[in-house]
């Protein structure tokens, strides 16, 4: 997959398990509330509900794996060009197969 991706975390579904932070600590981080949030390219935590950030090219597979393995099914990865889900609960197919 060579397309630009964006990612968001739905904190209402986040279980605080931490797999996402383990997979891609440059993209995901816990806040004081124990929930995961996305970070922008400067490393700033994005606290607004539904806030999406660009996925760095070198972390695409890690972010997709985080979405696939998230027990809360709260990570949404979409193509930047058209917002089609590629990983997470709304994705129709396995992104690794694409």
Short mmCIF file of N, CA, C and O in Angstrom, two decimals:
data_model
loop_
_atom_site.label_atom_id
_atom_site.label_comp_id
_atom_site.label_asym_id
_atom_site.label_seq_id
_atom_site.Cartn_x
_atom_site.Cartn_y
_atom_site.Cartn_z
N UNK A 1 0.86 -1.17 0.00
CA UNK A 1 0.00 0.00 0.00
C UNK A 1 0.90 1.23 0.00
O UNK A 1 1.64 1.46 0.94
N UNK A 2 0.80 2.04 -1.05
CA UNK A 2 1.64 3.21 -1.18
C UNK A 2 0.88 4.52 -1.00
O UNK A 2 1.47 5.58 -1.11
N UNK A 3 -0.40 4.44 -0.73
CA UNK A 3 -1.21 5.65 -0.60
C UNK A 3 -1.03 6.29 0.78
O UNK A 3 -0.77 5.60 1.76
N UNK A 4 -1.20 7.60 0.83
CA UNK A 4 -1.15 8.32 2.10
C UNK A 4 -2.33 7.89 2.96
O UNK A 4 -3.44 7.71 2.47
N UNK A 5 -2.06 7.74 4.25
CA UNK A 5 -3.09 7.31 5.20
C UNK A 5 -3.24 8.33 6.31
O UNK A 5 -2.34 9.10 6.60
N UNK A 6 -4.44 8.29 6.92
CA UNK A 6 -4.73 9.11 8.10
C UNK A 6 -5.27 8.16 9.17
O UNK A 6 -5.84 7.12 8.85
N UNK A 7 -5.11 8.54 10.43
CA UNK A 7 -5.56 7.69 11.53
C UNK A 7 -6.22 8.52 12.62
O UNK A 7 -5.83 9.67 12.85
N UNK A 8 -7.20 7.92 13.27
CA UNK A 8 -7.89 8.53 14.41
C UNK A 8 -8.18 7.44 15.44
O UNK A 8 -8.26 6.26 15.09
N UNK A 9 -8.36 7.86 16.69
CA UNK A 9 -8.75 6.95 17.77
C UNK A 9 -10.08 7.43 18.34
O UNK A 9 -10.24 8.61 18.63
N UNK A 10 -11.02 6.50 18.48
CA UNK A 10 -12.30 6.80 19.12
C UNK A 10 -12.14 6.51 20.62
O UNK A 10 -12.15 5.35 21.04
N UNK A 11 -11.96 7.55 21.41
CA UNK A 11 -11.72 7.37 22.84
C UNK A 11 -12.92 6.74 23.56
O UNK A 11 -12.74 6.12 24.60
N UNK A 12 -14.12 6.85 23.01
CA UNK A 12 -15.29 6.22 23.63
C UNK A 12 -15.17 4.70 23.61
O UNK A 12 -15.80 4.02 24.43
N UNK A 13 -14.38 4.16 22.68
CA UNK A 13 -14.22 2.70 22.57
C UNK A 13 -12.87 2.22 23.07
O UNK A 13 -12.65 1.01 23.20
N UNK A 14 -11.96 3.14 23.36
CA UNK A 14 -10.60 2.78 23.76
C UNK A 14 -10.62 2.04 25.10
O UNK A 14 -11.25 2.49 26.06
N UNK A 15 -9.92 0.91 25.15
CA UNK A 15 -9.83 0.12 26.38
C UNK A 15 -8.57 0.43 27.18
O UNK A 15 -8.39 -0.10 28.26
N UNK A 16 -7.68 1.25 26.62
CA UNK A 16 -6.44 1.58 27.31
C UNK A 16 -5.46 0.43 27.34
O UNK A 16 -4.55 0.40 28.16
N UNK A 17 -5.62 -0.52 26.44
CA UNK A 17 -4.77 -1.71 26.40
C UNK A 17 -3.31 -1.38 26.08
O UNK A 17 -2.40 -1.99 26.61
N UNK A 18 -3.09 -0.42 25.20
CA UNK A 18 -1.74 0.04 24.91
C UNK A 18 -1.03 -0.60 23.73
O UNK A 18 0.12 -0.27 23.46
N UNK A 19 -1.71 -1.51 23.02
CA UNK A 19 -1.05 -2.11 21.86
C UNK A 19 -0.66 -1.06 20.83
O UNK A 19 0.42 -1.15 20.24
N UNK A 20 -1.50 -0.08 20.64
CA UNK A 20 -1.21 0.94 19.63
C UNK A 20 0.06 1.71 19.98
O UNK A 20 0.89 2.00 19.11
N UNK A 21 0.21 2.03 21.26
CA UNK A 21 1.40 2.77 21.70
C UNK A 21 2.65 1.90 21.53
O UNK A 21 3.71 2.40 21.17
N UNK A 22 2.51 0.61 21.73
CA UNK A 22 3.63 -0.30 21.51
C UNK A 22 3.99 -0.41 20.04
O UNK A 22 5.16 -0.42 19.68
N UNK A 23 2.98 -0.50 19.17
CA UNK A 23 3.21 -0.61 17.73
C UNK A 23 3.81 0.66 17.14
O UNK A 23 4.71 0.60 16.32
N UNK A 24 3.26 1.80 17.50
CA UNK A 24 3.66 3.06 16.85
C UNK A 24 3.67 4.22 17.86
O UNK A 24 2.78 5.07 17.84
N UNK A 25 4.68 4.28 18.73
CA UNK A 25 4.72 5.34 19.74
C UNK A 25 4.90 6.74 19.16
O UNK A 25 4.62 7.72 19.84
N UNK A 26 5.30 6.84 17.90
CA UNK A 26 5.39 8.16 17.27
C UNK A 26 4.03 8.67 16.81
O UNK A 26 3.89 9.84 16.47
N UNK A 27 3.03 7.78 16.80
CA UNK A 27 1.69 8.14 16.33
C UNK A 27 0.66 8.14 17.46
O UNK A 27 -0.23 8.97 17.50
N UNK A 28 0.81 7.20 18.40
CA UNK A 28 -0.16 7.04 19.49
C UNK A 28 0.50 7.31 20.83
O UNK A 28 1.66 6.99 21.04
N UNK A 29 -0.30 7.88 21.75
CA UNK A 29 0.21 8.14 23.10
C UNK A 29 -0.96 8.15 24.07
O UNK A 29 -2.07 8.56 23.72
N UNK A 30 -0.70 7.70 25.30
CA UNK A 30 -1.71 7.79 26.35
C UNK A 30 -1.72 9.19 26.93
O UNK A 30 -0.69 9.83 27.07
N UNK A 31 -2.90 9.63 27.31
CA UNK A 31 -3.02 10.86 28.07
C UNK A 31 -3.27 10.49 29.53
O UNK A 31 -3.39 9.31 29.87
N UNK A 32 -3.40 11.48 30.37
CA UNK A 32 -3.59 11.27 31.80
C UNK A 32 -4.86 10.47 32.09
O UNK A 32 -4.96 9.80 33.11
N UNK A 33 -5.83 10.50 31.17
CA UNK A 33 -7.08 9.76 31.36
C UNK A 33 -6.94 8.26 31.08
O UNK A 33 -7.88 7.50 31.24
N UNK A 34 -5.73 7.81 30.65
CA UNK A 34 -5.50 6.40 30.39
C UNK A 34 -5.95 5.93 29.03
O UNK A 34 -5.92 4.73 28.73
N UNK A 35 -6.37 6.87 28.18
CA UNK A 35 -6.83 6.53 26.84
C UNK A 35 -5.79 6.95 25.81
O UNK A 35 -5.00 7.85 26.03
N UNK A 36 -5.82 6.28 24.66
CA UNK A 36 -4.88 6.58 23.59
C UNK A 36 -5.41 7.71 22.71
O UNK A 36 -6.62 7.82 22.47
N UNK A 37 -4.48 8.52 22.25
CA UNK A 37 -4.77 9.62 21.32
C UNK A 37 -3.72 9.58 20.22
O UNK A 37 -2.65 8.98 20.39
N UNK A 38 -4.01 10.25 19.11
CA UNK A 38 -3.03 10.36 18.03
C UNK A 38 -2.20 11.63 18.24
O UNK A 38 -2.63 12.58 18.88
N UNK A 39 -0.98 11.58 17.69
CA UNK A 39 -0.08 12.73 17.75
C UNK A 39 0.17 13.21 16.32
O UNK A 39 0.28 12.41 15.40
N UNK A 40 0.29 14.52 16.17
CA UNK A 40 0.59 15.06 14.84
C UNK A 40 2.09 14.96 14.57
O UNK A 40 2.85 14.42 15.39
N UNK A 41 2.52 15.47 13.44
CA UNK A 41 3.91 15.34 13.01
C UNK A 41 4.89 16.05 13.95
O UNK A 41 6.08 15.74 13.94
N UNK A 42 4.40 16.96 14.77
CA UNK A 42 5.28 17.64 15.73
C UNK A 42 5.32 16.92 17.08
O UNK A 42 6.04 17.34 17.98
N UNK A 43 4.52 15.86 17.20
CA UNK A 43 4.46 15.12 18.46
C UNK A 43 3.41 15.62 19.42
O UNK A 43 3.30 15.13 20.54
N UNK A 44 2.60 16.60 18.98
CA UNK A 44 1.57 17.16 19.86
C UNK A 44 0.34 16.26 19.88
O UNK A 44 -0.19 15.87 18.84
N UNK A 45 -0.10 15.93 21.09
CA UNK A 45 -1.28 15.10 21.28
C UNK A 45 -2.52 15.83 20.75
O UNK A 45 -2.72 17.00 21.07
N UNK A 46 -3.33 15.13 19.98
CA UNK A 46 -4.55 15.71 19.41
C UNK A 46 -5.74 15.23 20.22
O UNK A 46 -6.15 14.08 20.14
N UNK A 47 -6.29 16.12 21.02
CA UNK A 47 -7.32 15.78 21.99
C UNK A 47 -8.76 15.90 21.46
O UNK A 47 -9.68 15.37 22.07
N UNK A 48 -8.96 16.57 20.35
CA UNK A 48 -10.32 16.76 19.83
C UNK A 48 -10.90 15.42 19.39
O UNK A 48 -10.22 14.63 18.74
N UNK A 49 -12.16 15.15 19.74
CA UNK A 49 -12.79 13.90 19.33
C UNK A 49 -12.76 13.73 17.80
O UNK A 49 -13.07 14.66 17.07
N UNK A 50 -12.35 12.55 17.37
CA UNK A 50 -12.33 12.25 15.94
C UNK A 50 -11.17 12.86 15.17
O UNK A 50 -11.10 12.74 13.95
N UNK A 51 -10.26 13.52 15.87
CA UNK A 51 -9.13 14.18 15.20
C UNK A 51 -8.27 13.14 14.47
O UNK A 51 -7.87 12.14 15.04
N UNK A 52 -8.03 13.39 13.20
CA UNK A 52 -7.20 12.49 12.39
C UNK A 52 -5.86 13.15 12.12
O UNK A 52 -5.77 14.36 11.99
N UNK A 53 -4.84 12.32 12.01
CA UNK A 53 -3.50 12.80 11.66
C UNK A 53 -2.96 11.95 10.52
O UNK A 53 -3.38 10.82 10.31
N UNK A 54 -2.01 12.52 9.80
CA UNK A 54 -1.35 11.78 8.74
C UNK A 54 -0.44 10.72 9.34
O UNK A 54 0.22 10.95 10.36
N UNK A 55 -0.41 9.56 8.68
CA UNK A 55 0.45 8.47 9.12
C UNK A 55 1.79 8.60 8.39
O UNK A 55 1.82 8.62 7.16
N UNK A 56 2.90 8.70 9.13
CA UNK A 56 4.20 8.74 8.47
C UNK A 56 4.40 7.50 7.60
O UNK A 56 4.03 6.39 8.00
N UNK A 57 4.98 7.68 6.44
CA UNK A 57 5.15 6.59 5.48
C UNK A 57 5.80 5.37 6.12
O UNK A 57 5.34 4.24 5.93
N UNK A 58 6.84 5.57 6.88
CA UNK A 58 7.57 4.44 7.45
C UNK A 58 6.82 3.73 8.58
O UNK A 58 7.24 2.66 9.01
N UNK A 59 5.69 4.28 9.00
CA UNK A 59 4.91 3.66 10.08
C UNK A 59 3.57 3.11 9.61
O UNK A 59 2.76 2.67 10.43
N UNK A 60 3.33 3.11 8.31
CA UNK A 60 2.02 2.64 7.79
C UNK A 60 1.67 1.24 8.28
O UNK A 60 0.56 1.02 8.77
N UNK A 61 2.57 0.30 8.13
CA UNK A 61 2.26 -1.08 8.52
C UNK A 61 2.06 -1.20 10.03
O UNK A 61 1.19 -1.96 10.48
N UNK A 62 2.84 -0.46 10.82
CA UNK A 62 2.67 -0.50 12.27
C UNK A 62 1.31 0.04 12.68
O UNK A 62 0.64 -0.52 13.56
N UNK A 63 0.86 1.11 12.04
CA UNK A 63 -0.44 1.70 12.36
C UNK A 63 -1.57 0.77 11.92
O UNK A 63 -2.56 0.58 12.64
N UNK A 64 -1.43 0.15 10.75
CA UNK A 64 -2.43 -0.82 10.29
C UNK A 64 -2.49 -2.00 11.24
O UNK A 64 -3.58 -2.47 11.60
N UNK A 65 -1.34 -2.51 11.66
CA UNK A 65 -1.32 -3.62 12.62
C UNK A 65 -1.97 -3.21 13.94
O UNK A 65 -2.69 -4.00 14.55
N UNK A 66 -1.72 -1.99 14.39
CA UNK A 66 -2.34 -1.51 15.62
C UNK A 66 -3.86 -1.50 15.50
O UNK A 66 -4.57 -1.93 16.41
N UNK A 67 -4.36 -1.04 14.35
CA UNK A 67 -5.81 -1.01 14.13
C UNK A 67 -6.37 -2.42 14.08
O UNK A 67 -7.44 -2.70 14.64
N UNK A 68 -5.67 -3.31 13.43
CA UNK A 68 -6.13 -4.70 13.28
C UNK A 68 -6.16 -5.42 14.63
O UNK A 68 -7.07 -6.19 14.90
N UNK A 69 -5.18 -5.15 15.49
CA UNK A 69 -5.06 -5.89 16.75
C UNK A 69 -5.71 -5.20 17.94
O UNK A 69 -5.76 -5.77 19.02
N UNK A 70 -6.21 -4.00 17.77
CA UNK A 70 -6.79 -3.24 18.87
C UNK A 70 -8.01 -3.96 19.47
O UNK A 70 -8.98 -4.21 18.76
N UNK A 71 -7.96 -4.31 20.77
CA UNK A 71 -9.09 -5.01 21.37
C UNK A 71 -10.36 -4.16 21.48
O UNK A 71 -11.46 -4.69 21.51
N UNK A 72 -10.19 -2.84 21.51
CA UNK A 72 -11.35 -1.95 21.58
C UNK A 72 -11.93 -1.60 20.23
O UNK A 72 -12.98 -0.96 20.15
N UNK A 73 -11.25 -2.03 19.16
CA UNK A 73 -11.67 -1.71 17.79
C UNK A 73 -11.97 -0.21 17.65
O UNK A 73 -12.99 0.19 17.12
N UNK A 74 -11.02 0.59 18.15
CA UNK A 74 -11.26 2.03 18.17
C UNK A 74 -10.33 2.82 17.26
O UNK A 74 -10.42 4.04 17.21
N UNK A 75 -9.44 2.14 16.53
CA UNK A 75 -8.50 2.83 15.65
C UNK A 75 -9.02 2.77 14.23
O UNK A 75 -9.32 1.69 13.71
N UNK A 76 -9.14 3.93 13.62
CA UNK A 76 -9.68 4.05 12.26
C UNK A 76 -8.59 4.58 11.33
O UNK A 76 -8.13 5.71 11.50
N UNK A 77 -8.19 3.76 10.37
CA UNK A 77 -7.19 4.15 9.38
C UNK A 77 -7.91 4.31 8.04
O UNK A 77 -8.61 3.40 7.60
N UNK A 78 -7.74 5.48 7.43
CA UNK A 78 -8.40 5.76 6.15
C UNK A 78 -7.38 6.25 5.13
O UNK A 78 -6.32 6.76 5.49
N UNK A 79 -7.73 6.08 3.87
CA UNK A 79 -6.91 6.67 2.80
C UNK A 79 -7.13 8.17 2.84
O UNK A 79 -8.25 8.66 2.95
N UNK A 80 -6.04 8.92 2.74
CA UNK A 80 -6.13 10.38 2.80
C UNK A 80 -6.87 10.94 1.59
O UNK A 80 -7.56 11.95 1.70
N UNK A 81 -6.77 10.27 0.46
CA UNK A 81 -7.35 10.80 -0.78
C UNK A 81 -8.87 10.78 -0.80
O UNK A 81 -9.49 11.66 -1.38
N UNK A 82 -9.49 9.77 -0.17
CA UNK A 82 -10.95 9.64 -0.29
C UNK A 82 -11.65 9.17 0.99
O UNK A 82 -12.83 8.88 0.98
N UNK A 83 -10.91 9.09 2.11
CA UNK A 83 -11.46 8.70 3.40
C UNK A 83 -12.03 7.28 3.45
O UNK A 83 -12.80 6.95 4.35
N UNK A 84 -11.66 6.42 2.52
CA UNK A 84 -12.12 5.03 2.55
C UNK A 84 -11.35 4.30 3.65
O UNK A 84 -10.12 4.38 3.71
N UNK A 85 -12.08 3.61 4.54
CA UNK A 85 -11.40 2.86 5.61
C UNK A 85 -10.54 1.74 5.04
O UNK A 85 -10.99 0.98 4.18
N UNK A 86 -9.30 1.64 5.53
CA UNK A 86 -8.42 0.56 5.09
C UNK A 86 -8.05 -0.37 6.25
O UNK A 86 -7.59 -1.48 6.02
N UNK A 87 -8.24 0.07 7.49
CA UNK A 87 -8.00 -0.78 8.66
C UNK A 87 -8.85 -0.25 9.80
O UNK A 87 -9.14 0.93 9.88
N UNK A 88 -9.23 -1.17 10.67
CA UNK A 88 -10.09 -0.82 11.78
C UNK A 88 -11.47 -1.40 11.60
O UNK A 88 -11.72 -2.14 10.65
N UNK A 89 -12.39 -1.05 12.47
CA UNK A 89 -13.71 -1.69 12.48
C UNK A 89 -14.56 -1.43 11.23
O UNK A 89 -15.45 -2.22 10.94
N UNK A 90 -14.29 -0.37 10.50
CA UNK A 90 -15.12 -0.06 9.32
C UNK A 90 -14.50 -0.55 8.01
O UNK A 90 -15.11 -0.45 6.96
N UNK A 91 -13.29 -1.10 8.08
CA UNK A 91 -12.63 -1.60 6.86
C UNK A 91 -13.30 -2.89 6.40
O UNK A 91 -13.62 -3.75 7.21
N UNK A 92 -13.48 -2.99 5.09
CA UNK A 92 -14.17 -4.17 4.55
C UNK A 92 -13.25 -5.35 4.29
O UNK A 92 -13.69 -6.48 4.25
N UNK A 93 -11.97 -5.06 4.08
CA UNK A 93 -11.05 -6.16 3.79
C UNK A 93 -9.74 -5.95 4.51
O UNK A 93 -9.45 -4.86 5.00
N UNK A 94 -8.95 -6.98 4.56
CA UNK A 94 -7.64 -6.91 5.22
C UNK A 94 -6.70 -6.08 4.38
O UNK A 94 -6.46 -6.41 3.23
N UNK A 95 -6.15 -4.99 4.92
CA UNK A 95 -5.29 -4.12 4.14
C UNK A 95 -4.01 -4.80 3.68
O UNK A 95 -3.43 -4.42 2.68
N UNK A 96 -3.57 -5.82 4.38
CA UNK A 96 -2.36 -6.52 3.98
C UNK A 96 -2.59 -7.29 2.69
O UNK A 96 -1.65 -7.59 1.95
N UNK A 97 -3.84 -7.61 2.39
CA UNK A 97 -4.16 -8.35 1.18
C UNK A 97 -4.31 -7.45 -0.03
O UNK A 97 -4.37 -7.91 -1.16
N UNK A 98 -4.40 -6.14 0.20
CA UNK A 98 -4.60 -5.19 -0.89
C UNK A 98 -3.34 -4.98 -1.69
O UNK A 98 -2.26 -5.18 -1.25
#
